[in-house]
Amino acid sequence: MTTLTLDAAEEIIDAAHQRARAIGKAVSVAVVDAGGFPVAVRRADGARPLTPDIARAKAYTAAVMQRPGRMLKKWQESQPVFFSQLSQLPGAALPIMATEGSVTIKKDGEIIGGLGIAGGTADEDQLIADEVLESLGYELEFAAWGVAGRPAGDPGKGE
């Protein structure tokens, strides 16, 4: 079983802040473990005050829902009442945010945590998260929600 260490979380955060600076953005970055518990959160100088909380909620969503936030958007749009109630469950530590910049951290086929980026536009937050995780060797492919097996859009070998 792979775990998300503090060193790995700090490596992700350092890379995300470096990438954000390269595009002229001050962001907050949060990394949580597979259960949604914080491993590390860091707010860059100049990042808006609420961005650490937003980043943490994005990371939490990606970890506990076991899918990146943008994969959950259509589900949220089709069932807004269900999604609003998820955040009210007794075990929910944070709101569920089906949005960009919320990316599940997966290594060797196993979900080990979540990454949240907040402070840029939705597209910038997503770009930073995807580029950083890919550059560090994490997996970015996920099966469609509720479907076991291959990632969405992957017909598989020989099909």
Tab-separated table of C-alpha atoms in Angstrom:
chain	number	residue	atom	x	y	z
A	1	MET	CA	0.000	0.000	0.000
A	2	THR	CA	1.394	3.351	-1.064
A	3	THR	CA	1.039	6.302	1.281
A	4	LEU	CA	1.385	10.002	0.661
A	5	THR	CA	4.296	11.231	2.764
A	6	LEU	CA	4.958	14.760	3.968
A	7	ASP	CA	8.037	14.848	1.718
A	8	ALA	CA	5.922	13.906	-1.313
A	9	ALA	CA	3.286	16.507	-0.395
A	10	GLU	CA	5.937	19.208	-0.048
A	11	GLU	CA	7.443	18.205	-3.398
A	12	ILE	CA	4.005	18.606	-5.028
A	13	ILE	CA	3.448	21.958	-3.322
A	14	ASP	CA	6.889	23.288	-4.262
A	15	ALA	CA	6.362	22.298	-7.899
A	16	ALA	CA	2.865	23.837	-7.948
A	17	HIS	CA	4.081	27.151	-6.548
A	18	GLN	CA	6.954	27.197	-9.032
A	19	ARG	CA	4.549	26.534	-11.931
A	20	ALA	CA	2.101	29.172	-10.653
A	21	ARG	CA	4.868	31.781	-10.428
A	22	ALA	CA	5.860	30.950	-14.006
A	23	ILE	CA	2.391	31.978	-15.193
A	24	GLY	CA	2.224	34.975	-12.860
A	25	LYS	CA	-0.198	33.601	-10.287
A	26	ALA	CA	-0.147	33.557	-6.490
A	27	VAL	CA	-1.984	30.417	-5.399
A	28	SER	CA	-2.628	28.268	-2.387
A	29	VAL	CA	-1.942	24.561	-2.637
A	30	ALA	CA	-3.333	21.798	-0.445
A	31	VAL	CA	-2.429	18.119	-0.372
A	32	VAL	CA	-4.525	15.619	1.592
A	33	ASP	CA	-4.205	11.877	2.135
A	34	ALA	CA	-6.667	9.300	0.777
A	35	GLY	CA	-9.043	9.951	3.689
A	36	GLY	CA	-9.111	13.675	2.986
A	37	PHE	CA	-6.957	14.617	5.978
A	38	PRO	CA	-4.479	17.465	5.413
A	39	VAL	CA	-0.846	16.564	4.842
A	40	ALA	CA	0.288	20.074	3.900
A	41	VAL	CA	-1.226	23.407	2.887
A	42	ARG	CA	0.714	26.454	1.728
A	43	ARG	CA	-0.428	29.923	0.656
A	44	ALA	CA	1.920	31.924	-1.550
A	45	ASP	CA	2.680	35.549	-0.793
A	46	GLY	CA	-0.012	37.584	-2.481
A	47	ALA	CA	-2.587	34.780	-2.675
A	48	ARG	CA	-6.053	35.861	-1.606
A	49	PRO	CA	-7.068	35.082	1.998
A	50	LEU	CA	-9.709	32.411	1.249
A	51	THR	CA	-7.565	30.441	-1.198
A	52	PRO	CA	-6.119	28.031	1.418
A	53	ASP	CA	-9.633	26.969	2.453
A	54	ILE	CA	-10.738	26.622	-1.162
A	55	ALA	CA	-7.625	24.591	-2.050
A	56	ARG	CA	-8.213	22.319	0.920
A	57	ALA	CA	-11.861	21.705	-0.051
A	58	LYS	CA	-10.780	20.926	-3.619
A	59	ALA	CA	-8.139	18.461	-2.398
A	60	TYR	CA	-10.631	16.871	0.012
A	61	THR	CA	-13.162	16.422	-2.800
A	62	ALA	CA	-10.618	14.763	-5.094
A	63	ALA	CA	-9.552	12.343	-2.360
A	64	VAL	CA	-12.880	11.285	-0.843
A	65	MET	CA	-14.808	11.205	-4.124
A	66	GLN	CA	-11.851	9.360	-5.704
A	67	ARG	CA	-12.146	11.361	-8.933
A	68	PRO	CA	-10.885	14.767	-10.063
A	69	GLY	CA	-13.389	17.554	-9.471
A	70	ARG	CA	-13.961	18.267	-13.139
A	71	MET	CA	-15.079	14.633	-13.652
A	72	LEU	CA	-17.782	15.248	-11.039
A	73	LYS	CA	-19.166	18.448	-12.596
A	74	LYS	CA	-21.839	16.869	-14.816
A	75	TRP	CA	-23.005	14.686	-11.960
A	76	GLN	CA	-23.243	17.749	-9.729
A	77	GLU	CA	-25.118	19.690	-12.407
A	78	SER	CA	-27.617	16.851	-12.893
A	79	GLN	CA	-28.138	16.266	-9.140
A	80	PRO	CA	-27.504	19.562	-7.319
A	81	VAL	CA	-29.570	18.609	-4.267
A	82	PHE	CA	-27.597	15.397	-3.793
A	83	PHE	CA	-24.308	17.286	-4.012
A	84	SER	CA	-25.424	20.004	-1.618
A	85	GLN	CA	-26.405	17.312	0.881
A	86	LEU	CA	-23.029	15.557	0.639
A	87	SER	CA	-21.430	18.477	2.445
A	88	GLN	CA	-24.012	18.158	5.238
A	89	LEU	CA	-23.273	14.514	6.060
A	90	PRO	CA	-22.005	14.013	9.630
A	91	GLY	CA	-18.685	12.623	8.373
A	92	ALA	CA	-18.064	15.367	5.805
A	93	ALA	CA	-15.163	17.507	6.961
A	94	LEU	CA	-15.383	20.024	4.106
A	95	PRO	CA	-17.693	20.990	1.251
A	96	ILE	CA	-17.630	18.867	-1.895
A	97	MET	CA	-16.349	21.091	-4.731
A	98	ALA	CA	-16.776	19.595	-8.193
A	99	THR	CA	-14.538	22.031	-10.015
A	100	GLU	CA	-11.209	22.521	-11.754
A	101	GLY	CA	-8.067	22.502	-9.649
A	102	SER	CA	-9.307	19.485	-7.697
A	103	VAL	CA	-7.221	16.477	-8.742
A	104	THR	CA	-6.999	12.990	-7.285
A	105	ILE	CA	-3.453	11.813	-6.567
A	106	LYS	CA	-2.950	8.303	-7.905
A	107	LYS	CA	0.244	6.229	-7.921
A	108	ASP	CA	0.661	2.647	-9.166
A	109	GLY	CA	-3.095	2.397	-9.699
A	110	GLU	CA	-3.890	3.352	-6.117
A	111	ILE	CA	-5.582	6.547	-4.948
A	112	ILE	CA	-3.336	8.039	-2.269
A	113	GLY	CA	-4.688	11.561	-1.868
A	114	GLY	CA	-5.959	14.764	-3.369
A	115	LEU	CA	-4.454	18.006	-4.644
A	116	GLY	CA	-6.226	21.346	-4.563
A	117	ILE	CA	-5.049	24.520	-6.279
A	118	ALA	CA	-6.817	27.859	-5.760
A	119	GLY	CA	-5.942	31.371	-6.817
A	120	GLY	CA	-5.870	31.370	-10.602
A	121	THR	CA	-8.744	30.985	-13.020
A	122	ALA	CA	-10.406	27.574	-13.077
A	123	ASP	CA	-8.379	26.634	-16.168
A	124	GLU	CA	-5.114	27.876	-14.621
A	125	ASP	CA	-5.721	25.941	-11.389
A	126	GLN	CA	-6.388	22.790	-13.420
A	127	LEU	CA	-3.365	23.308	-15.668
A	128	ILE	CA	-1.043	23.741	-12.692
A	129	ALA	CA	-2.399	20.632	-10.956
A	130	ASP	CA	-2.246	18.427	-14.058
A	131	GLU	CA	1.221	19.561	-15.132
A	132	VAL	CA	2.698	19.149	-11.667
A	133	LEU	CA	1.266	15.686	-11.015
A	134	GLU	CA	2.241	14.459	-14.468
A	135	SER	CA	5.787	15.841	-14.121
A	136	LEU	CA	6.181	14.033	-10.796
A	137	GLY	CA	5.009	10.688	-12.190
A	138	TYR	CA	1.480	10.513	-10.801
A	139	GLU	CA	-1.349	9.043	-12.871
A	140	LEU	CA	-4.019	11.285	-14.376
A	141	GLU	CA	-6.349	8.673	-15.916
A	142	PHE	CA	-9.533	7.624	-14.120
A	143	ALA	CA	-12.415	5.368	-15.093
A	144	ALA	CA	-15.735	7.101	-15.530
A	145	TRP	CA	-17.618	7.411	-12.243
A	146	GLY	CA	-19.334	4.158	-11.311
A	147	VAL	CA	-17.450	2.142	-13.924
A	148	ALA	CA	-14.736	-0.282	-12.937
A	149	GLY	CA	-11.776	-0.826	-15.189
A	150	ARG	CA	-10.418	1.288	-18.012
A	151	PRO	CA	-10.414	5.096	-17.988
A	152	ALA	CA	-13.234	6.897	-19.786
A	153	GLY	CA	-12.566	7.105	-23.501
A	154	ASP	CA	-10.045	4.236	-23.461
A	155	PRO	CA	-11.397	1.435	-25.681
A	156	GLY	CA	-8.716	-0.947	-24.467
A	157	LYS	CA	-6.449	-3.222	-26.447
A	158	GLY	CA	-7.970	-5.158	-29.262
A	159	GLU	CA	-11.411	-3.588	-29.025
